[in-house]
PDB file of C-alpha atoms in Angstrom:
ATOM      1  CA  UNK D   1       0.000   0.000   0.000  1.00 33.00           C
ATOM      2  CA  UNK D   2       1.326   3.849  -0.559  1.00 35.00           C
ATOM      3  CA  UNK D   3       1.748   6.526   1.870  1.00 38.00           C
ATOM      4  CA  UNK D   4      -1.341   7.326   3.964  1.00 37.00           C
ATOM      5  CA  UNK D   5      -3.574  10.565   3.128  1.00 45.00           C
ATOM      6  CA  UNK D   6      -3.379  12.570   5.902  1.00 51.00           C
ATOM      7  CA  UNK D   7      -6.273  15.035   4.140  1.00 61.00           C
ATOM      8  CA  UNK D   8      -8.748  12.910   3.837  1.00 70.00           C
ATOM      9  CA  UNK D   9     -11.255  15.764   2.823  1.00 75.00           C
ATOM     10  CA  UNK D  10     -11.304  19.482   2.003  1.00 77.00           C
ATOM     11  CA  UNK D  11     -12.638  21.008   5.506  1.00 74.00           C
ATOM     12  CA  UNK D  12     -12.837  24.434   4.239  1.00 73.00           C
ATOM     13  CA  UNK D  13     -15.298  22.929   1.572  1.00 76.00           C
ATOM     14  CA  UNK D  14     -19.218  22.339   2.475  1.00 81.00           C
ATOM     15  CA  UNK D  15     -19.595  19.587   4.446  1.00 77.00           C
ATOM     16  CA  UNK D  16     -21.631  16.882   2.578  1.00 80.00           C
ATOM     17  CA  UNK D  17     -21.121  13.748   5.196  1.00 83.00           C
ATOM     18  CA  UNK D  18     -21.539  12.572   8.519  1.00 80.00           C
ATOM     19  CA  UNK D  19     -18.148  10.755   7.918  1.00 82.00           C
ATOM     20  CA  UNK D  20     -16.344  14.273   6.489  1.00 80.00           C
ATOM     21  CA  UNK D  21     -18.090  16.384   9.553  1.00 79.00           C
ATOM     22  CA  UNK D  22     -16.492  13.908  11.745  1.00 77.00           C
ATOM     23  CA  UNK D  23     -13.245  13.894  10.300  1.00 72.00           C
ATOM     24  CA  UNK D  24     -12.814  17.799  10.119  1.00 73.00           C
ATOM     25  CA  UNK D  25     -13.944  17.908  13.473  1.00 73.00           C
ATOM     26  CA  UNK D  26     -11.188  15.677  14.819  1.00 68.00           C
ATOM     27  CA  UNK D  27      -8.645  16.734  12.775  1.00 65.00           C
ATOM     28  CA  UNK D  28      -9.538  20.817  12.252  1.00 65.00           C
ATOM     29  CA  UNK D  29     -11.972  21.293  14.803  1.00 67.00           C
ATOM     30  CA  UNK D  30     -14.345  22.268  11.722  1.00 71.00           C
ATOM     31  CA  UNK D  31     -18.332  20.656  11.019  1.00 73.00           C
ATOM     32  CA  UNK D  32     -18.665  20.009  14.854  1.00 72.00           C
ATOM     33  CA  UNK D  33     -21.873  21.886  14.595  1.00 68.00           C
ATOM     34  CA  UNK D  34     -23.749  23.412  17.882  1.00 61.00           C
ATOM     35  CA  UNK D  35     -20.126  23.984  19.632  1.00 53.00           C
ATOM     36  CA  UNK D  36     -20.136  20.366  20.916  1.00 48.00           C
ATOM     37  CA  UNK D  37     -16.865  18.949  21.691  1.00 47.00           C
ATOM     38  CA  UNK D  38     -15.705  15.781  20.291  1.00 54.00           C
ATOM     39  CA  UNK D  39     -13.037  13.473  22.174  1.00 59.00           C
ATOM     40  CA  UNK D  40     -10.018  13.473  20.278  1.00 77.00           C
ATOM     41  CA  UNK D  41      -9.715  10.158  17.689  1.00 81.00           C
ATOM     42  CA  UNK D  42      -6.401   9.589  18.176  1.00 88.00           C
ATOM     43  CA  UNK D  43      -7.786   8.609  22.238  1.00 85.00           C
ATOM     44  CA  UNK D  44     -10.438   6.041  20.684  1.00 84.00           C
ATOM     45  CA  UNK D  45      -9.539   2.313  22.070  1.00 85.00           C
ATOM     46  CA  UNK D  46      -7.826  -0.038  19.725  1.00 87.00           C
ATOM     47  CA  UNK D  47      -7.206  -3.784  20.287  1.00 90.00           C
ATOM     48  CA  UNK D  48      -4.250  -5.351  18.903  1.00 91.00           C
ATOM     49  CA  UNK D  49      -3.173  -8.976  19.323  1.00 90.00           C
ATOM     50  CA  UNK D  50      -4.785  -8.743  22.085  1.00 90.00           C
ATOM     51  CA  UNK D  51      -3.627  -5.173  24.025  1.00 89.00           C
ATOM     52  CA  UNK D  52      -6.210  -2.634  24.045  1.00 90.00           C
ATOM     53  CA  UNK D  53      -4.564   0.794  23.719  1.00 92.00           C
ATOM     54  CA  UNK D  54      -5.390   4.007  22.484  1.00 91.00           C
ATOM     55  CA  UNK D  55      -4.899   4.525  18.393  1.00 92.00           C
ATOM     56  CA  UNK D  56      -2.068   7.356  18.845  1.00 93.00           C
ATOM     57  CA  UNK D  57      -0.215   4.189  21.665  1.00 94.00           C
ATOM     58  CA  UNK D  58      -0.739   1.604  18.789  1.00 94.00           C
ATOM     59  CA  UNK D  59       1.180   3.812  16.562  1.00 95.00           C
ATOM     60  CA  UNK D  60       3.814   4.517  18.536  1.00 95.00           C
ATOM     61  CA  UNK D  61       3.941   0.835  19.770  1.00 94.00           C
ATOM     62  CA  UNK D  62       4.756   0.199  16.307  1.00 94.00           C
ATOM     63  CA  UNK D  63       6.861   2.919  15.247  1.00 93.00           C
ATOM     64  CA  UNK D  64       9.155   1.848  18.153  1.00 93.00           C
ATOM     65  CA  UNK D  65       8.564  -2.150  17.920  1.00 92.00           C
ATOM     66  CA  UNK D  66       7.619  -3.647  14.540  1.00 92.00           C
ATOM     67  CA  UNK D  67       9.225  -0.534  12.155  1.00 93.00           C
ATOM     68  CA  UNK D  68      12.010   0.590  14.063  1.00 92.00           C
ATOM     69  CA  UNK D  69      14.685   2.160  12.215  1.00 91.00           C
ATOM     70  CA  UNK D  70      12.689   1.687   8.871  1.00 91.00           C
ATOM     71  CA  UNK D  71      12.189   4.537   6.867  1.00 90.00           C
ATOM     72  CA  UNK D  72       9.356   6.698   7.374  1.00 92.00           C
ATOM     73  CA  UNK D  73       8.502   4.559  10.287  1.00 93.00           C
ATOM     74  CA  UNK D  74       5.543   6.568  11.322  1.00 93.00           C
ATOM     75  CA  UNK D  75       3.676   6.577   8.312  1.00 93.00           C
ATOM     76  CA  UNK D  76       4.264   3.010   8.049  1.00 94.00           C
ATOM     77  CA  UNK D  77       3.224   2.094  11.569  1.00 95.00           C
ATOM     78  CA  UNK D  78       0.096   3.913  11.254  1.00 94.00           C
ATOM     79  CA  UNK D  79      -0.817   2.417   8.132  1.00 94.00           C
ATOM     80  CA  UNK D  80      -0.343  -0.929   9.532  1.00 95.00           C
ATOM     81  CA  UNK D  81      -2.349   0.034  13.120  1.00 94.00           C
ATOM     82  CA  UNK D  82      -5.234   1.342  10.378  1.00 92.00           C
ATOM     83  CA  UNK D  83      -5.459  -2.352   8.671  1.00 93.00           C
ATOM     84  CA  UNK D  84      -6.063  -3.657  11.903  1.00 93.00           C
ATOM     85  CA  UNK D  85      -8.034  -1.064  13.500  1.00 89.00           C
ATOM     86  CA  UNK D  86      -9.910   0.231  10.859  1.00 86.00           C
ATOM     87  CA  UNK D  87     -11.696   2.720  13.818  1.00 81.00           C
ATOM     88  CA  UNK D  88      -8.387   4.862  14.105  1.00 88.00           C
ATOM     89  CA  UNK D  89      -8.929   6.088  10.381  1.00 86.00           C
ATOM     90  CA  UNK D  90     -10.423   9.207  12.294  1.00 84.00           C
ATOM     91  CA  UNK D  91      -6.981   9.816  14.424  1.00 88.00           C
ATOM     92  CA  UNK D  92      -4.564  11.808  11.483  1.00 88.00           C
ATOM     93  CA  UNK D  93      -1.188  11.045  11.962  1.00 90.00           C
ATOM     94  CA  UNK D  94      -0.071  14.379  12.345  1.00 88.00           C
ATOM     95  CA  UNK D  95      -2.286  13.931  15.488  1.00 87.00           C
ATOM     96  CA  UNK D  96      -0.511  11.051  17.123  1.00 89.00           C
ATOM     97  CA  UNK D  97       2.887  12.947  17.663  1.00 90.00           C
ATOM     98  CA  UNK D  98       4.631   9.742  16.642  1.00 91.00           C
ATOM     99  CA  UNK D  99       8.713   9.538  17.449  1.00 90.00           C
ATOM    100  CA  UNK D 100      10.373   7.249  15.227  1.00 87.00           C
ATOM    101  CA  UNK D 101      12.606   4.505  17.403  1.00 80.00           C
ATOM    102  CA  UNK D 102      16.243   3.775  16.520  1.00 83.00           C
ATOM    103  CA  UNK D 103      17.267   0.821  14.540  1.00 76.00           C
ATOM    104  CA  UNK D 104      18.025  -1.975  16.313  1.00 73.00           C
ATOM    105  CA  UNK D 105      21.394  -3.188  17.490  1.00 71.00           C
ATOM    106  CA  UNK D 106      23.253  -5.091  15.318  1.00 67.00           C
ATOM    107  CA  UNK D 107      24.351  -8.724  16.741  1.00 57.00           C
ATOM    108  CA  UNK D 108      28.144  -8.411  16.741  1.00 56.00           C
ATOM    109  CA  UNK D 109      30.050 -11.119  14.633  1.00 60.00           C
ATOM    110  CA  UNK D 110      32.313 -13.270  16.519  1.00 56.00           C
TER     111      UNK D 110
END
């Protein structure tokens, strides 16, 4: 799969869907209507293999675990947490402030 679209819609544009009003509003704090507050997505409960964190911990679980040291780690980790948590598409990534973790060590050679 390619890189994930952080701008999922245009939030300065009309708003034409629950799903878009729902997005802007996490991401923009736009189409919230009535000044309600919305929890942020990125908090929403995710279960992976069997650990239930938060969407933003699941991507940093794997940006520091599974795809450390890869290139754009981030990206990658969050595109993997989405495949298997399909209900963190409403957390952007910018949201999560993911840290990439260092590569690991390198067995030495005897």
């Amino acid at each position: 799969p390619g890189p994930v679209d952080e701008w999922r819609f245009d939030c300065a544009a009309e708003m034409k869907s629950d799903e878009q009003r729902a997005w802007c509003c996490d991401n923009f704090g736009r189409g919230c209507g009535g000044g309600e507050h919305r929890v942020n997505a990125c908090d929403a409960l995710c279960e992976i293999a069997g650990e239930s964190r938060t969407c933003a911990a699941q991507v940093q679980g794997a940006a520091v675990g599974e795809f450390a040291g890869a290139h754009n780690a981030c990206a990658r980790s969050y595109g993997a947490v989405l495949r298997r948590c399909p209900s963190c598409s409403a957390c952007a990534l910018a949201k999560v402030g993911c840290v990439p973790g260092p590569a690991p060590a390198k067995a030495a050679k005897e």
